[in-house]
Coordinates of N, CA, C and O in Angstrom, one line a residue:
X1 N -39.7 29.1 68.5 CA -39.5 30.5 68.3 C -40.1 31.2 69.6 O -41.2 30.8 70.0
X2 N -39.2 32.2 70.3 CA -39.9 32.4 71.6 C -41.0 33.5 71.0 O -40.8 34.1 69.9
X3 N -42.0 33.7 71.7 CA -42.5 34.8 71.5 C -42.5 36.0 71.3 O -43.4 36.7 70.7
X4 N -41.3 36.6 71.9 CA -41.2 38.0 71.7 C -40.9 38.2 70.3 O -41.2 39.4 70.0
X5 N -40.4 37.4 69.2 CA -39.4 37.1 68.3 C -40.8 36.9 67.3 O -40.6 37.1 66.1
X6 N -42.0 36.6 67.6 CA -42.9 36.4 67.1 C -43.4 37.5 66.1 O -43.4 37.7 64.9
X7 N -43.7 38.2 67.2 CA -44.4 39.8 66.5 C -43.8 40.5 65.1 O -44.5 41.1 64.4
X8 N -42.4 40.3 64.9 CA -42.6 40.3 63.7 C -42.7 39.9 62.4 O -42.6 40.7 61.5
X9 N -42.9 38.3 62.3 CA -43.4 37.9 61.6 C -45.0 37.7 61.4 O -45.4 37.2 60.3
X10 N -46.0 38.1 62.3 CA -47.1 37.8 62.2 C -47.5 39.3 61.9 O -48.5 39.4 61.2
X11 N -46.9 40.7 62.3 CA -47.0 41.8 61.7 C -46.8 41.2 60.0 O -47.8 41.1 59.3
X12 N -45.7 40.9 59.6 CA -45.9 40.5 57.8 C -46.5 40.0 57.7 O -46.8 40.1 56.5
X13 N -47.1 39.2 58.1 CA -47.7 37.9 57.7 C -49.4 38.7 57.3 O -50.0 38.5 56.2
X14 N -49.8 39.7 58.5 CA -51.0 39.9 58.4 C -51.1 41.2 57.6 O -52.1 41.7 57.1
X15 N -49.8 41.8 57.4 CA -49.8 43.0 56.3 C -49.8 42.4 54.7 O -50.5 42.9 53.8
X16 N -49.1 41.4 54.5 CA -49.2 40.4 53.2 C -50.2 40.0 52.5 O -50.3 40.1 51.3
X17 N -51.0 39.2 53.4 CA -52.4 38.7 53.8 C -53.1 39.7 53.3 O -53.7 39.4 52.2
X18 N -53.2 41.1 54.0 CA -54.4 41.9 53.8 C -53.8 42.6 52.3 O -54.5 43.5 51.9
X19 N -52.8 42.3 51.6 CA -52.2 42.8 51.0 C -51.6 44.3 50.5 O -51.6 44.9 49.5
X20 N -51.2 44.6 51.6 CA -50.9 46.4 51.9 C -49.6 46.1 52.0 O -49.1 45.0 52.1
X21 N -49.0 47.4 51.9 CA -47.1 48.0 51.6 C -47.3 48.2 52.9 O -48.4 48.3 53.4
X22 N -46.0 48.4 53.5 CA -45.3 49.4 55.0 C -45.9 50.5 55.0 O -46.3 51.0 56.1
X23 N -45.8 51.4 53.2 CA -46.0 52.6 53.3 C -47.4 52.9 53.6 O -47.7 53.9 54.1
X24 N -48.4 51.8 53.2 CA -49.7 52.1 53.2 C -50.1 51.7 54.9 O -50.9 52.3 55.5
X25 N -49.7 51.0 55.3 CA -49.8 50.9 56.7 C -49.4 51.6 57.9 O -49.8 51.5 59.0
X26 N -48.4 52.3 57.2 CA -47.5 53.1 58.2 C -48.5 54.7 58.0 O -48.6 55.6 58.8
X27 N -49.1 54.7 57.0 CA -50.3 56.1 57.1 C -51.3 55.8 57.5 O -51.9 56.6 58.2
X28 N -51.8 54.7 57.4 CA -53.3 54.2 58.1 C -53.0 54.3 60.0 O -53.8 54.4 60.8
X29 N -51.4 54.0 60.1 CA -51.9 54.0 61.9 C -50.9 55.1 62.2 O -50.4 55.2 63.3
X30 N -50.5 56.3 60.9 CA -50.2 56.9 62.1 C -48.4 57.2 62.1 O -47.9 58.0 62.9
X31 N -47.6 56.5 61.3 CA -46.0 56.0 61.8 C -45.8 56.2 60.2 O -46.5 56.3 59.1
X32 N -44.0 56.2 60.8 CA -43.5 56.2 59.3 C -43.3 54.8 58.8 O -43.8 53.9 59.4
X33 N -42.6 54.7 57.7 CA -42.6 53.6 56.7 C -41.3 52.9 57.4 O -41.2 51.7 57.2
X34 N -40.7 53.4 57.9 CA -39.2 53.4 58.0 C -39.8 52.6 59.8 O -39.2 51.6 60.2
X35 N -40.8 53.1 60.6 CA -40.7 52.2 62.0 C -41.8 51.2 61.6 O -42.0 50.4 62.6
X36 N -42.8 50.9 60.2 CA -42.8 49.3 60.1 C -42.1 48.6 59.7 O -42.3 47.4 59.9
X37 N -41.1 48.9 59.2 CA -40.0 48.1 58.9 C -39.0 47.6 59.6 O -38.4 46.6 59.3
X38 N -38.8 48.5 61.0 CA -37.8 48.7 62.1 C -38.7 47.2 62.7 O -37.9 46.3 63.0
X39 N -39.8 47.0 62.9 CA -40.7 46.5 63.8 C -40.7 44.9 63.0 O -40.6 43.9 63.6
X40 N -40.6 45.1 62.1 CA -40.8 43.9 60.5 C -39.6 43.0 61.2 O -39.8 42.0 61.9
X41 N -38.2 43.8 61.0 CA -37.0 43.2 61.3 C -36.8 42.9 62.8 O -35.8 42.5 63.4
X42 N -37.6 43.2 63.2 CA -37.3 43.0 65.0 C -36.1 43.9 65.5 O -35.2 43.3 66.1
X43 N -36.0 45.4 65.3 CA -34.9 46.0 65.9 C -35.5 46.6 67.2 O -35.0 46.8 68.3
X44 N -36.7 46.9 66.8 CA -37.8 47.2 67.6 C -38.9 46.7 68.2 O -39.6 45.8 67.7
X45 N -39.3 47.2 69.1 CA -40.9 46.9 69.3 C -41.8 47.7 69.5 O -41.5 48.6 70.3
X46 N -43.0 47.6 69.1 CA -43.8 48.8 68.8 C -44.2 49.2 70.8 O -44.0 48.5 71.8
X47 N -44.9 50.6 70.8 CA -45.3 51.2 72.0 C -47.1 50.1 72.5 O -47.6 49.3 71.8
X48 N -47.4 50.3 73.6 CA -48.9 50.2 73.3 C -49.8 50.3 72.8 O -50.6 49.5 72.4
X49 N -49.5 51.8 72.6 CA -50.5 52.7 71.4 C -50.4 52.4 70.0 O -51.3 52.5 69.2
X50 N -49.1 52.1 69.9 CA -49.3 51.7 68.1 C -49.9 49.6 67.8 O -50.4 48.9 66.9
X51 N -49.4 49.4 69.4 CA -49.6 47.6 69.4 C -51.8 48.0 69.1 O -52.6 47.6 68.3
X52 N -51.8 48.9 69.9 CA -53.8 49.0 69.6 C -54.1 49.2 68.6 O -55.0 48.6 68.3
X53 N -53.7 50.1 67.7 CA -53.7 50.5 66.4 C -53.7 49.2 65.3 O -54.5 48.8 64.5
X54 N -52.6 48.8 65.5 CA -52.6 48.0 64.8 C -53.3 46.6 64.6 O -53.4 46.0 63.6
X55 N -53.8 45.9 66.1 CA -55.1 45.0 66.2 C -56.1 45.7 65.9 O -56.8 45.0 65.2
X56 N -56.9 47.0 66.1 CA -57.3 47.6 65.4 C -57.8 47.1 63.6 O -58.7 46.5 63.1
X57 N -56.6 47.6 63.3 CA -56.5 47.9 61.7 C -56.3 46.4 61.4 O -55.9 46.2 60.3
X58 N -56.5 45.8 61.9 CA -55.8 44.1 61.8 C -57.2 42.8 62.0 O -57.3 41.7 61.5
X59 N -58.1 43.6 62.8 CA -58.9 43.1 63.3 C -58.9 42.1 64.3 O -59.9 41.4 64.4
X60 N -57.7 42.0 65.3 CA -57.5 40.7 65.7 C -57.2 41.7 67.2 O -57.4 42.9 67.4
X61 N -56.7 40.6 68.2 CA -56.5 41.1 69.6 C -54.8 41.4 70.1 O -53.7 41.1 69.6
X62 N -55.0 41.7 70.4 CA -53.5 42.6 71.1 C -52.3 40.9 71.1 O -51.2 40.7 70.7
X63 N -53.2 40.1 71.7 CA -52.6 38.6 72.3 C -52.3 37.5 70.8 O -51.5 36.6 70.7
X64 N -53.0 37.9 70.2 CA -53.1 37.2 68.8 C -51.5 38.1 68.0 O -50.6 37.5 67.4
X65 N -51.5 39.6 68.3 CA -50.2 40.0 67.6 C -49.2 39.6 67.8 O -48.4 39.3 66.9
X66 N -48.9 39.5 69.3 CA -47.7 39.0 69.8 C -47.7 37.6 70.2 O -46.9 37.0 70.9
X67 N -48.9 37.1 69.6 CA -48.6 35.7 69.6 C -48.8 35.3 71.6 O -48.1 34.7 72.3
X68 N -49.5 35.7 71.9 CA -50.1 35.3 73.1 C -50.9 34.1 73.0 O -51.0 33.1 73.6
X69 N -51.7 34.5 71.8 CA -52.9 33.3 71.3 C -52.7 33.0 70.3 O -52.4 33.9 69.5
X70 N -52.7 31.6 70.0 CA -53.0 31.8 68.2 C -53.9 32.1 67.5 O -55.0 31.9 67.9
X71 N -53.6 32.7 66.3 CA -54.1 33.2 65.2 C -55.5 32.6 65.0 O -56.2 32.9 64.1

């Protein structure tokens, strides 16, 4: 799996994990419910500012989201 293709599975993985909805995540950083989901399915990719937010709220590093490092 190349990397880029990564991010969103390890976005579910760590929204699942911490056990939270789209909807509850998409208020905690900020975004609607509708661009975690966009991001979930890979139609998209999130900006910088939402990529910080969400290691942030994730607790992990920017490189760990997109699978730069492993988990």
């Amino acid at each position: 799996m190349e990397t880029e293709n990564k991010f969103k599975d390890i976005l579910k993985e760590l929204r699942t994990e911490k056990n939270i909805g789209q909807v509850e995540l998409a208020k905690t950083i900020g975004v609607s419910k509708g661009i975690i989901s966009i991001w979930e399915n890979g139609l998209r990719k999130p900006n910088m500012y939402s990529l910080i937010l969400l290691a942030k709220y994730f607790k992990i590093s920017i490189d760990e989201l997109v699978a730069l490092k492993e988990l």
